Short mmCIF file of C-alpha atoms in Angstrom, two decimals:
data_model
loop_
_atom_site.label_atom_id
_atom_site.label_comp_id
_atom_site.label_asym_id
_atom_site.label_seq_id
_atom_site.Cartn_x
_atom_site.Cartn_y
_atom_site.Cartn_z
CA UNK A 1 99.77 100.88 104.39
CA UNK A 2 102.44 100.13 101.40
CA UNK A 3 103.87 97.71 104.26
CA UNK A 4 101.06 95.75 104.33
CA UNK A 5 100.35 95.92 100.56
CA UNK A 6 104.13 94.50 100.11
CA UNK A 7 103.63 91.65 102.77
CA UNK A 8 100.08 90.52 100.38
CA UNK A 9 101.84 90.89 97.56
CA UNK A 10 105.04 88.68 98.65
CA UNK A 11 102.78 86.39 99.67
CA UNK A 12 100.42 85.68 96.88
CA UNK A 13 103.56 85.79 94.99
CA UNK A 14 105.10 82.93 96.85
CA UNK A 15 101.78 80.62 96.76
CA UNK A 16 101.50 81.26 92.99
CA UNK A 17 105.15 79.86 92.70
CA UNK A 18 104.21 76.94 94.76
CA UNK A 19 101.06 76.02 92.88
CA UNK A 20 102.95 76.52 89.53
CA UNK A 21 105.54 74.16 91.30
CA UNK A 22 102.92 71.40 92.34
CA UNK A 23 103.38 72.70 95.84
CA UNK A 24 100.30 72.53 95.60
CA UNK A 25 99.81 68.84 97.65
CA UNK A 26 96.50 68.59 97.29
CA UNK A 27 95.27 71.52 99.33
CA UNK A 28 91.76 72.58 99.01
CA UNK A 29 93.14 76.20 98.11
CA UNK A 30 92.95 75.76 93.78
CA UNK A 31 93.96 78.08 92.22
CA UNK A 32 94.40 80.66 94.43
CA UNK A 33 96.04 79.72 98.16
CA UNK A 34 96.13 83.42 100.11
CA UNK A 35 94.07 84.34 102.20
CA UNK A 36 94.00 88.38 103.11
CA UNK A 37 93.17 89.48 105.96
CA UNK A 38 93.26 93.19 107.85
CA UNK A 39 91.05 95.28 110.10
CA UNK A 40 90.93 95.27 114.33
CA UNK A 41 93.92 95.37 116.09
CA UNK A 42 91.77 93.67 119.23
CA UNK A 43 90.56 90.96 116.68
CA UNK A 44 93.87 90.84 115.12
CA UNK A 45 94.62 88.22 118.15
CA UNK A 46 92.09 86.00 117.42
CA UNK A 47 92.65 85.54 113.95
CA UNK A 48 96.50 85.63 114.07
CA UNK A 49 95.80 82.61 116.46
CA UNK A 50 93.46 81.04 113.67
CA UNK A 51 96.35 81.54 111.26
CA UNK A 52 98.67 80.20 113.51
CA UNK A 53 96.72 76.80 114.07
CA UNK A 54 95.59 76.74 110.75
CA UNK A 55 99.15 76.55 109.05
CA UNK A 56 99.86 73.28 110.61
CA UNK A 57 97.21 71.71 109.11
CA UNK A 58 96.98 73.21 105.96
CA UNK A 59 100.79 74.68 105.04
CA UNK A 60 99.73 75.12 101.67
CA UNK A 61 97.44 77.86 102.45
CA UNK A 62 98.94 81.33 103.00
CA UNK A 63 97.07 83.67 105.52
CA UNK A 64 98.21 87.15 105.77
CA UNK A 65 96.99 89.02 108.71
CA UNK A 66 97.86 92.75 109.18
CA UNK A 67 95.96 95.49 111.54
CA UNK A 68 95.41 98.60 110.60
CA UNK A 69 92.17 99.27 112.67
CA UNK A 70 88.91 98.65 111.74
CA UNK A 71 88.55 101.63 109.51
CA UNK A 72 91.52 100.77 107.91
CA UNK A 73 90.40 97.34 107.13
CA UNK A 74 86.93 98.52 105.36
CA UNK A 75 89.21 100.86 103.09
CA UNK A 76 91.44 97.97 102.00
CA UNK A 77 88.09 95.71 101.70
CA UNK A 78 86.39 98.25 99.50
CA UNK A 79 90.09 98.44 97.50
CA UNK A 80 89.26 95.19 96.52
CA UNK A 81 92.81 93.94 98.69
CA UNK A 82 91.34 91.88 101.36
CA UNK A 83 89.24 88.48 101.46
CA UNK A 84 88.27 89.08 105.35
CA UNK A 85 88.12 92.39 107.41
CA UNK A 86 88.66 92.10 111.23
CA UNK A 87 85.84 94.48 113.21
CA UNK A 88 85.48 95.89 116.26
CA UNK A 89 82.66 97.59 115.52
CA UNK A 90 79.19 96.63 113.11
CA UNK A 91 80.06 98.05 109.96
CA UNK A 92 78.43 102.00 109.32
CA UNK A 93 76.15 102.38 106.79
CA UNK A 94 78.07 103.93 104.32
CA UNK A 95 80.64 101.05 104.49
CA UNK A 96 77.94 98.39 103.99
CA UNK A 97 76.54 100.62 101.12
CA UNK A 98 79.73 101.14 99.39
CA UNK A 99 80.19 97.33 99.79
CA UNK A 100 77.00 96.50 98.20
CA UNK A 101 77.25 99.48 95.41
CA UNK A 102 80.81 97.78 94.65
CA UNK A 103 79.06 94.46 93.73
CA UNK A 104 81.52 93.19 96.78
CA UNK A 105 78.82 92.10 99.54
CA UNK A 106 80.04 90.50 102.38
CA UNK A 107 79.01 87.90 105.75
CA UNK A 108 79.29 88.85 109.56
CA UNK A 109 80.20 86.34 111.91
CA UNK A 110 81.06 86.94 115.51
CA UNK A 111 84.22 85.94 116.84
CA UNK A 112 84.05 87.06 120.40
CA UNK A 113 82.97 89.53 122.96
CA UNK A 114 85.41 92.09 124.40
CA UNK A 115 85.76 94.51 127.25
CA UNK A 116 87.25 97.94 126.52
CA UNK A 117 89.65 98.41 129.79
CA UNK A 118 90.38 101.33 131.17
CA UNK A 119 93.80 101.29 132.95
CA UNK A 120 96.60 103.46 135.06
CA UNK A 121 100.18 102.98 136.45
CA UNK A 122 99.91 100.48 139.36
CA UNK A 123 101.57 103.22 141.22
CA UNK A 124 98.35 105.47 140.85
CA UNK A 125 96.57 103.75 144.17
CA UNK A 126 93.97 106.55 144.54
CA UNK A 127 91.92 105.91 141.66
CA UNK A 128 89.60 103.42 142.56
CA UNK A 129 86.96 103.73 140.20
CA UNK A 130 85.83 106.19 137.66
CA UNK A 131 82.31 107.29 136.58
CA UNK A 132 81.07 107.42 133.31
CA UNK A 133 80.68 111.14 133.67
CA UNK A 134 84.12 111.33 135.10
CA UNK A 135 85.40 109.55 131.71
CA UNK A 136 83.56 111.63 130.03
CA UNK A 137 85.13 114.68 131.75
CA UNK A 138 88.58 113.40 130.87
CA UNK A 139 87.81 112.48 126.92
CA UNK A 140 85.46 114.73 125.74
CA UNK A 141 86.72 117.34 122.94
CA UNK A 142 87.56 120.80 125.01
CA UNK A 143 88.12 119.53 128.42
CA UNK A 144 89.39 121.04 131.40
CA UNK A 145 90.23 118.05 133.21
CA UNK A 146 94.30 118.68 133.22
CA UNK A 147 95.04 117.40 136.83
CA UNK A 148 93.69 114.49 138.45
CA UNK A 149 92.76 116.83 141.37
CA UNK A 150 90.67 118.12 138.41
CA UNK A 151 88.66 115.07 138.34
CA UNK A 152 87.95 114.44 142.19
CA UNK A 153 89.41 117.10 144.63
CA UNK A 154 91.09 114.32 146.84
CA UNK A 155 93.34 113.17 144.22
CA UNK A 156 97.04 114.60 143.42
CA UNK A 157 97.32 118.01 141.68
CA UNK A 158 98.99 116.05 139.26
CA UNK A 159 98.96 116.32 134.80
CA UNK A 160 96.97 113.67 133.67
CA UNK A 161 98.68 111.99 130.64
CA UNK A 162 96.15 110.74 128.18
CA UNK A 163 96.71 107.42 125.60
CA UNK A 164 94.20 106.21 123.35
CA UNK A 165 93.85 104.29 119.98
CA UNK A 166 94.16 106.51 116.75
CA UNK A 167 91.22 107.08 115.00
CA UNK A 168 90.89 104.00 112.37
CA UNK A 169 90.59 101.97 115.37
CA UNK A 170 87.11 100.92 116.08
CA UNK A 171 88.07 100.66 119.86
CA UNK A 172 88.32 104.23 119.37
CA UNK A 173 85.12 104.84 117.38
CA UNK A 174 83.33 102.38 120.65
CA UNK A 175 84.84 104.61 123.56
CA UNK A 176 84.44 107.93 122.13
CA UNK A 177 80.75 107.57 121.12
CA UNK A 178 80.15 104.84 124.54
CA UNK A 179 81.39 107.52 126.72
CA UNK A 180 81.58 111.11 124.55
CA UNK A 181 78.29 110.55 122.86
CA UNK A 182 79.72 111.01 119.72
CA UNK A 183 81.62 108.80 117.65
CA UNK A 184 85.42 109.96 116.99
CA UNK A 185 85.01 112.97 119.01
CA UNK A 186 87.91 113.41 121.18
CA UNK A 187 89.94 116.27 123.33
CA UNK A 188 93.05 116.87 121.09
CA UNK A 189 96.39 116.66 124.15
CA UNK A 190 95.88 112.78 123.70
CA UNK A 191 98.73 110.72 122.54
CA UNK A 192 97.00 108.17 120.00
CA UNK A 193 98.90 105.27 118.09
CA UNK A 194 97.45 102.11 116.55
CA UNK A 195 99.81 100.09 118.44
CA UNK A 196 98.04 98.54 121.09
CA UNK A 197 101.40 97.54 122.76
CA UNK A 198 102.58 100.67 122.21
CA UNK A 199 99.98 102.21 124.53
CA UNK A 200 100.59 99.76 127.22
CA UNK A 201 104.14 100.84 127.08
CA UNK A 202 103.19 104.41 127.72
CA UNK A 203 100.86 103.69 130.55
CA UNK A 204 103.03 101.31 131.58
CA UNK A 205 105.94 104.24 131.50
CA UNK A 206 104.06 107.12 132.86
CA UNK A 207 102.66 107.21 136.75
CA UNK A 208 100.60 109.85 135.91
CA UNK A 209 99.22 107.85 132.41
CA UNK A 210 95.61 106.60 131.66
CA UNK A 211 94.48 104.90 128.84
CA UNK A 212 92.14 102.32 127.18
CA UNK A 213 92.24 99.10 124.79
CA UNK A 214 90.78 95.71 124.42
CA UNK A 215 90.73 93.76 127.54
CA UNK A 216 93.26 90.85 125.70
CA UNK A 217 95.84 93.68 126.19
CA UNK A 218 95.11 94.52 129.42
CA UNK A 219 95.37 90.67 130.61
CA UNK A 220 98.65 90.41 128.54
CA UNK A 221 100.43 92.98 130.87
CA UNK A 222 98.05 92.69 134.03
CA UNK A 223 101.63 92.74 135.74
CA UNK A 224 102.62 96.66 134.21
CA UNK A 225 98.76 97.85 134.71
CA UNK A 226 96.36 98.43 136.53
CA UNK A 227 92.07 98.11 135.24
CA UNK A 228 90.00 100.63 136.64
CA UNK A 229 86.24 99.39 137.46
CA UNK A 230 83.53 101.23 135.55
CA UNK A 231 80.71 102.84 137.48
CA UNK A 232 77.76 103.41 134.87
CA UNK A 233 75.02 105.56 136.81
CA UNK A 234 74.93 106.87 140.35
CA UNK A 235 73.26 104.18 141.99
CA UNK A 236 75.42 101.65 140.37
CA UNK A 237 78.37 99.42 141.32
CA UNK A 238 81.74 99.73 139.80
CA UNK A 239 82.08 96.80 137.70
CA UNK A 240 85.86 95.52 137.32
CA UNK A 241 85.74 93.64 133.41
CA UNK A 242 86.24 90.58 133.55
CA UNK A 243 85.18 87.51 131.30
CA UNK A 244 82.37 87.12 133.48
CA UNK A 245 81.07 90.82 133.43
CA UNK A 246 81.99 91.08 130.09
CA UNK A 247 79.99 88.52 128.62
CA UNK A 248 76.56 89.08 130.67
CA UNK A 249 77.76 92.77 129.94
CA UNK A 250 76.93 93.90 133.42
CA UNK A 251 80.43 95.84 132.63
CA UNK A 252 78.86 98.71 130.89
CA UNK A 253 78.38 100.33 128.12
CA UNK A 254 82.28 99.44 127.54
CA UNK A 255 81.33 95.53 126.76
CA UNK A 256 80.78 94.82 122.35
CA UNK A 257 80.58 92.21 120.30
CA UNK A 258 83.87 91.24 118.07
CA UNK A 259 82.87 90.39 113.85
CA UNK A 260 84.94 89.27 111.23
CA UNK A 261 83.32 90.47 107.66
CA UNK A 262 84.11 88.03 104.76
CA UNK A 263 83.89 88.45 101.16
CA UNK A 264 80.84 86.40 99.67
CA UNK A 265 82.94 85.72 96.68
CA UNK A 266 85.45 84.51 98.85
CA UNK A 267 83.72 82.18 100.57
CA UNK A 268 83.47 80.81 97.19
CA UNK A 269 87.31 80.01 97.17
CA UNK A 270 88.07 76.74 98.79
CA UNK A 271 91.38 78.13 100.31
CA UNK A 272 88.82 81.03 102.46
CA UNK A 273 86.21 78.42 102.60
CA UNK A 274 88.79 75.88 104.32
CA UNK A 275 89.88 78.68 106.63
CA UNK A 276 86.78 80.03 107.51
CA UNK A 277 85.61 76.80 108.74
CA UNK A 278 88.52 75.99 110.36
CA UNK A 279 88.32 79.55 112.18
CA UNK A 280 85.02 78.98 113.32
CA UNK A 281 84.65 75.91 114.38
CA UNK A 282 87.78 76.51 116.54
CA UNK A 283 86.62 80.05 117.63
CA UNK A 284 85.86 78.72 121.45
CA UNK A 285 89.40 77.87 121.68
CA UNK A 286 91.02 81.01 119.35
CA UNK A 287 88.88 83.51 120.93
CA UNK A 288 90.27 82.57 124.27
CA UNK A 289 93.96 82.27 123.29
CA UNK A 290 93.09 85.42 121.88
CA UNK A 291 92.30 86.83 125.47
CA UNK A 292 88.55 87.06 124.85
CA UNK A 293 85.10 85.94 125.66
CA UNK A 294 83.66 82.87 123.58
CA UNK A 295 80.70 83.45 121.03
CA UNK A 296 77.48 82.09 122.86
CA UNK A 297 75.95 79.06 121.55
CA UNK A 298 73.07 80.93 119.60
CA UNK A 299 75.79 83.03 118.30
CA UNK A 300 78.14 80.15 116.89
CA UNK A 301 74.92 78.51 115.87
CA UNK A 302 74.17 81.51 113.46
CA UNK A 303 77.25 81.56 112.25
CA UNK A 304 77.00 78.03 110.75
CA UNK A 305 73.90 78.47 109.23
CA UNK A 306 75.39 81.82 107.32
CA UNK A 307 78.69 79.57 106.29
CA UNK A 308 76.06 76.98 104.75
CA UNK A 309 74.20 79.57 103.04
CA UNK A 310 77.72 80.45 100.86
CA UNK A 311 77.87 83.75 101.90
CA UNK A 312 74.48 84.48 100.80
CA UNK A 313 73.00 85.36 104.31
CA UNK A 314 74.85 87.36 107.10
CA UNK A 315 74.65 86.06 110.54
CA UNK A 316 72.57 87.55 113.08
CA UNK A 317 73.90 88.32 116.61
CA UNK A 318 71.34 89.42 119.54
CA UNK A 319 74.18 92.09 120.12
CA UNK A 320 73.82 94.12 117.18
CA UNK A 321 72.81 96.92 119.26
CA UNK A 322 75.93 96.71 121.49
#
């Protein structure tokens, strides 16, 4: 992470030098104008977008955003490096006690709803679907599944080529414990990276290649992949994600709620406090340029009431247990 820790510093170096400048202009930042940012790779779109849109109206406010998973982002947080930590996943307990032990609380606030996707190489016609169990029997540590004739005696007697997140990614934390039954339990012949485009390249690159990532990612390169639908139970349908299916999460149990976890003291700082509302009352518009569903109405109404209690309150979301 020294990357990352060089791009904060540069940039907090560069907005002290403009406030000591009067480059200041009047922006609501004070004394301090960066705002640090790092977490999600899947909710790394929606807030580079809010950084994006929020630089033309405020220029005097620097946002960093960086992506080192969701893991990655609660180590930086509780490092005391980071204002806001993009999260694909609720925070564990140990994170939120850490937090609170630290005398660093934070506020929730959902951003979005997403759709892990599973996809293949267009040229891989005879998967149509794929059962939880058969997802199961592909991921889980100690499989056997090395062919796909392995997985359904029809199919090609063919090495199946495995890509996933790596494991500070809380898409990876999501799938393994959604479909595994245990949280970063994995079979080891995977090849993981925390490069979301760098798994769609290897899908994209391999016929034989399966993998899985936040839906934006998938509708990004819809033209290099192909989404298999999820069947979830032996009487069900396979459900294809989609913004539809993903928000009434009929696409299960891959559907979850996006969060971004800000730093009550931060909120305090008028150069956070002038993002933050900026990010969220925009979020309709972010989360979709993002490639994801919307917060509901009850959702963006809860996160308004937690942004007027100053960080004191954390917003509740009917999908906590997503």
């Amino acid at each position: 992470m020294r990357h990352a820790r060089s791009a904060r510093l540069a940039a907090t170096l560069i907005a002290t030098i403009l406030v000591g400048c009067g480059g200041d202009g009047g922006s609501p930042s004070g004394a301090s104008s960066t705002v640090d940012i790092d977490g999600s790779s899947t909710v790394f779109r929606i807030s580079e977008a809010a950084r994006e849109a929020y630089s033309a109206v405020e220029p005097n406010v620097t946002v960093v955003v960086d992506n080192h998973g969701t893991g990655g982002g609660f180590s930086n947080y509780l490092n005391g490096e980071i204002d806001i930590v993009d999260a694909s996943r609720l925070a564990k307990p140990d994170e939120e006690a850490k937090a609170k032990a630290q005398g660093i609380p934070w506020t929730r606030f959902v951003v979005g709803t997403d759709g892990i996707t599973v996809v293949v190489n267009p040229d891989n016609q005879f998967v149509k679907s794929l059962t939880v169990a058969q997802l199961k029997a592909i991921w889980e540590p100690g499989s056997k599944v090395m062919t796909w004739k392995d997985v359904d005696p029809t199919w090609p007697d063919r090495k199946i080529v495995l890509y996933s997140p790596d494991s500070d990614s809380g898409t990876f934390e999501y799938f393994t414990e959604a479909i595994v039954g245990k949280a970063k339990q994995q079979r080891d012949d995977v090849q993981p990276s925390s490069d979301d485009n760098t798994l769609v390249n290897g899908v994209a690159g391999d016929a034989d290649g399966i993998g899985y990532f936040g839906h934006a990612y998938f509708e990004a390169n819809a033209d290099k992949l192909r989404a298999i639908p999820i069947q979830n139970g032996a009487d069900a349908a396979p459900i294809l994600p989609s913004e539809a299916t993903i928000l009434d999460q009929s696409y299960k149990p891959l559907s979850r709620p996006l969060f971004i976890y800000v730093k009550n003291s931060s909120i305090r700082r008028p150069a956070v406090l002038g993002f933050l509302k900026y990010y969220l009352e925009h979020i309709e518009a972010l989360a979709k340029k993002g490639g994801y569903v919307p917060p509901t109405a009850e959702e963006r109404e809860a996160n308004q009431k937690a942004i007027k209690a100053g960080g004191d309150a954390s917003a509740p979301t009917s999908k906590d247990a997503a």
